[in-house]
């Protein structure tokens, strides 16, 4: 492993993490921050878009209910997705190709980062109180220019802190994956494979279905599942 | 003014398209300084500045800046319509045809309903639908599905922002009626049904992938297990159990079960 190349990859992950965090709350909000988008973007940059597409889809399902209603600050799926995606992709690039067991371990290790990201977002909102006070001062002094720079300070802070968190969390995740990898084998590998193939997708589907507020939408999900499953099984026979 | 949006019946137009476009651009940074006490106040004032500096000078500008630094909280995409309408109202205030209190009262009355409308359509309906659609695409092997999600989502997002700012300026306080023409609650219902449809398709494709994996159970049990687990998780989530608790609880149970069974009946090396 070349430390310089890894540092370059971590730099890319930091940049993506920072941009995604800014998109999530501060600016544009064009959904670059969604796991379904940000993990495949990392996959393209780090050279494994196929793994990233699958992982991004699974993470999207798991955090589909993470929605900012009113002043509510939900779990931060972006921080978790960048760190989990980054760690899995770097592991695949520098250690050995990944499979469902590695994805499962990475998700189980990285999921609490959604709460860390939420905590960071709350801290940033509190720190922004200072910007609001500075805006009052600019208004009192009748200085529009003083007010105009404040949003950039808020965005800069969000970018830097989230980029830093992405690097630390990804490095930690990669280290833990490398540490645990030799122990994953035999029955433990079968168990983790089962968790990754059935339990996590089922949990993700349940989270996504719980977002739907119409009972008939759930019925429609059941019907389409049965129809497509029947078609797949009949196609096989 | 030559580049004004619409002929004004009451007040001579002073805000041109260029200024409205600057307000629109700034609205993309609406939440950049969101804070606990007054939420989007800095963002709102920042967006309004191009219009305020054109309408006021001296103490009047000072007062205008201060009144837009009051508490404000709405959905970021719906904010454009309110920004457009507020620019129009400020124009009337500058012409002496409305009071500053009218501006504040308009913002206070409309931010809540607009937030509810935006939250329910964009966050709770369009995002799940777009994501479910793209996930079904990824599972069928369409690599550009996430890109399609971005295009679909932002088509609605940018339309409501761009229309909002100009409609807000044109219709002033009647902008909410204009936005009702989009029938967002009806579209939200449809998005829920489509999300359900695509999640069902996605679930079948996940079961199919499991059948072809190293974790295949055989005898067509994979879809049954997936559906059963999804049903159990859905019931737990409806009873407000946190997702992370379910994740660690069931993963721990699954690993424990497999390791325990293997210890009793050694089949796996």
PDB file of C-alpha atoms in Angstrom, chain A residues 53-62 64 100 103 193-209 224-225 228-229 232-233 236, chain B residues 131-132 134-141 198-217 221-227 229-230:
ATOM      1  CA  UNK A  53     -24.076   1.085  -6.703  1.00  0.00           C
ATOM      2  CA  UNK A  54     -25.177  -1.899  -4.619  1.00  0.00           C
ATOM      3  CA  UNK A  55     -23.912  -0.429  -1.379  1.00  0.00           C
ATOM      4  CA  UNK A  56     -25.423   2.983  -2.124  1.00  0.00           C
ATOM      5  CA  UNK A  57     -28.819   1.396  -2.836  1.00  0.00           C
ATOM      6  CA  UNK A  58     -28.774  -0.560   0.414  1.00  0.00           C
ATOM      7  CA  UNK A  59     -27.731   2.477   2.463  1.00  0.00           C
ATOM      8  CA  UNK A  60     -30.420   4.580   0.758  1.00  0.00           C
ATOM      9  CA  UNK A  61     -33.067   2.066   1.818  1.00  0.00           C
ATOM     10  CA  UNK A  62     -31.773   1.927   5.395  1.00  0.00           C
ATOM     11  CA  UNK A  64     -34.961   6.472   3.633  1.00  0.00           C
ATOM     12  CA  UNK A 100     -21.461  -9.157   1.311  1.00  0.00           C
ATOM     13  CA  UNK A 103     -20.225  -4.738   3.402  1.00  0.00           C
ATOM     14  CA  UNK A 193     -23.447 -13.171   4.544  1.00  0.00           C
ATOM     15  CA  UNK A 194     -26.988 -14.028   5.679  1.00  0.00           C
ATOM     16  CA  UNK A 195     -27.281 -10.713   7.528  1.00  0.00           C
ATOM     17  CA  UNK A 196     -26.055  -8.856   4.428  1.00  0.00           C
ATOM     18  CA  UNK A 197     -28.234 -10.709   1.914  1.00  0.00           C
ATOM     19  CA  UNK A 198     -31.503 -10.902   3.868  1.00  0.00           C
ATOM     20  CA  UNK A 199     -31.607  -8.964   7.115  1.00  0.00           C
ATOM     21  CA  UNK A 200     -30.157  -5.613   6.053  1.00  0.00           C
ATOM     22  CA  UNK A 201     -32.126  -5.428   2.758  1.00  0.00           C
ATOM     23  CA  UNK A 202     -35.313  -6.455   4.621  1.00  0.00           C
ATOM     24  CA  UNK A 203     -34.686  -3.770   7.241  1.00  0.00           C
ATOM     25  CA  UNK A 204     -34.041  -1.226   4.480  1.00  0.00           C
ATOM     26  CA  UNK A 205     -37.229  -2.186   2.651  1.00  0.00           C
ATOM     27  CA  UNK A 206     -39.185  -1.910   5.913  1.00  0.00           C
ATOM     28  CA  UNK A 207     -37.740   1.544   6.602  1.00  0.00           C
ATOM     29  CA  UNK A 208     -38.649   2.675   3.061  1.00  0.00           C
ATOM     30  CA  UNK A 209     -42.165   1.211   3.337  1.00  0.00           C
ATOM     31  CA  UNK A 224     -45.776  -5.863  -7.333  1.00  0.00           C
ATOM     32  CA  UNK A 225     -43.440  -8.051  -5.226  1.00  0.00           C
ATOM     33  CA  UNK A 228     -42.316  -9.820 -10.234  1.00  0.00           C
ATOM     34  CA  UNK A 229     -41.292 -12.782  -8.056  1.00  0.00           C
ATOM     35  CA  UNK A 232     -38.771 -14.449 -12.118  1.00  0.00           C
ATOM     36  CA  UNK A 233     -39.545 -17.952 -10.850  1.00  0.00           C
ATOM     37  CA  UNK A 236     -36.366 -19.833 -14.415  1.00  0.00           C
TER      38      UNK A 236
ATOM     39  CA  UNK B 131     -35.072   6.695  -4.752  1.00  0.00           C
ATOM     40  CA  UNK B 132     -37.272   3.577  -4.977  1.00  0.00           C
ATOM     41  CA  UNK B 134     -33.649   4.361  -9.016  1.00  0.00           C
ATOM     42  CA  UNK B 135     -32.947   1.451  -6.634  1.00  0.00           C
ATOM     43  CA  UNK B 136     -35.166  -0.818  -8.762  1.00  0.00           C
ATOM     44  CA  UNK B 137     -33.141   0.451 -11.746  1.00  0.00           C
ATOM     45  CA  UNK B 138     -29.795  -0.339 -10.075  1.00  0.00           C
ATOM     46  CA  UNK B 139     -31.025  -3.831  -9.180  1.00  0.00           C
ATOM     47  CA  UNK B 140     -31.949  -4.471 -12.813  1.00  0.00           C
ATOM     48  CA  UNK B 141     -28.440  -3.415 -13.840  1.00  0.00           C
ATOM     49  CA  UNK B 198     -41.094   0.231  -7.168  1.00  0.00           C
ATOM     50  CA  UNK B 199     -40.216  -0.939  -3.641  1.00  0.00           C
ATOM     51  CA  UNK B 200     -42.139  -4.151  -4.348  1.00  0.00           C
ATOM     52  CA  UNK B 201     -40.203  -4.622  -7.581  1.00  0.00           C
ATOM     53  CA  UNK B 202     -36.950  -3.863  -5.752  1.00  0.00           C
ATOM     54  CA  UNK B 203     -37.785  -6.434  -3.050  1.00  0.00           C
ATOM     55  CA  UNK B 204     -38.350  -9.130  -5.693  1.00  0.00           C
ATOM     56  CA  UNK B 205     -35.020  -8.298  -7.341  1.00  0.00           C
ATOM     57  CA  UNK B 206     -33.233  -8.438  -3.974  1.00  0.00           C
ATOM     58  CA  UNK B 207     -34.772 -11.886  -3.341  1.00  0.00           C
ATOM     59  CA  UNK B 208     -33.664 -12.969  -6.817  1.00  0.00           C
ATOM     60  CA  UNK B 209     -30.106 -11.781  -6.101  1.00  0.00           C
ATOM     61  CA  UNK B 210     -30.142 -13.720  -2.800  1.00  0.00           C
ATOM     62  CA  UNK B 211     -31.176 -16.878  -4.708  1.00  0.00           C
ATOM     63  CA  UNK B 212     -28.036 -16.572  -6.819  1.00  0.00           C
ATOM     64  CA  UNK B 213     -25.726 -15.755  -3.910  1.00  0.00           C
ATOM     65  CA  UNK B 214     -23.584 -17.760  -1.522  1.00  0.00           C
ATOM     66  CA  UNK B 215     -26.382 -17.344   1.032  1.00  0.00           C
ATOM     67  CA  UNK B 216     -29.027 -19.098  -1.119  1.00  0.00           C
ATOM     68  CA  UNK B 217     -31.361 -21.279   0.961  1.00  0.00           C
ATOM     69  CA  UNK B 221     -37.322 -19.936   0.446  1.00  0.00           C
ATOM     70  CA  UNK B 222     -35.415 -16.691  -0.172  1.00  0.00           C
ATOM     71  CA  UNK B 223     -38.441 -14.519  -1.120  1.00  0.00           C
ATOM     72  CA  UNK B 224     -40.414 -15.956   1.813  1.00  0.00           C
ATOM     73  CA  UNK B 225     -37.630 -15.129   4.286  1.00  0.00           C
ATOM     74  CA  UNK B 226     -37.172 -11.650   2.849  1.00  0.00           C
ATOM     75  CA  UNK B 227     -40.915 -10.899   2.957  1.00  0.00           C
ATOM     76  CA  UNK B 229     -38.296 -10.233   7.791  1.00  0.00           C
ATOM     77  CA  UNK B 230     -39.582  -7.096   6.030  1.00  0.00           C
TER      78      UNK B 230
END
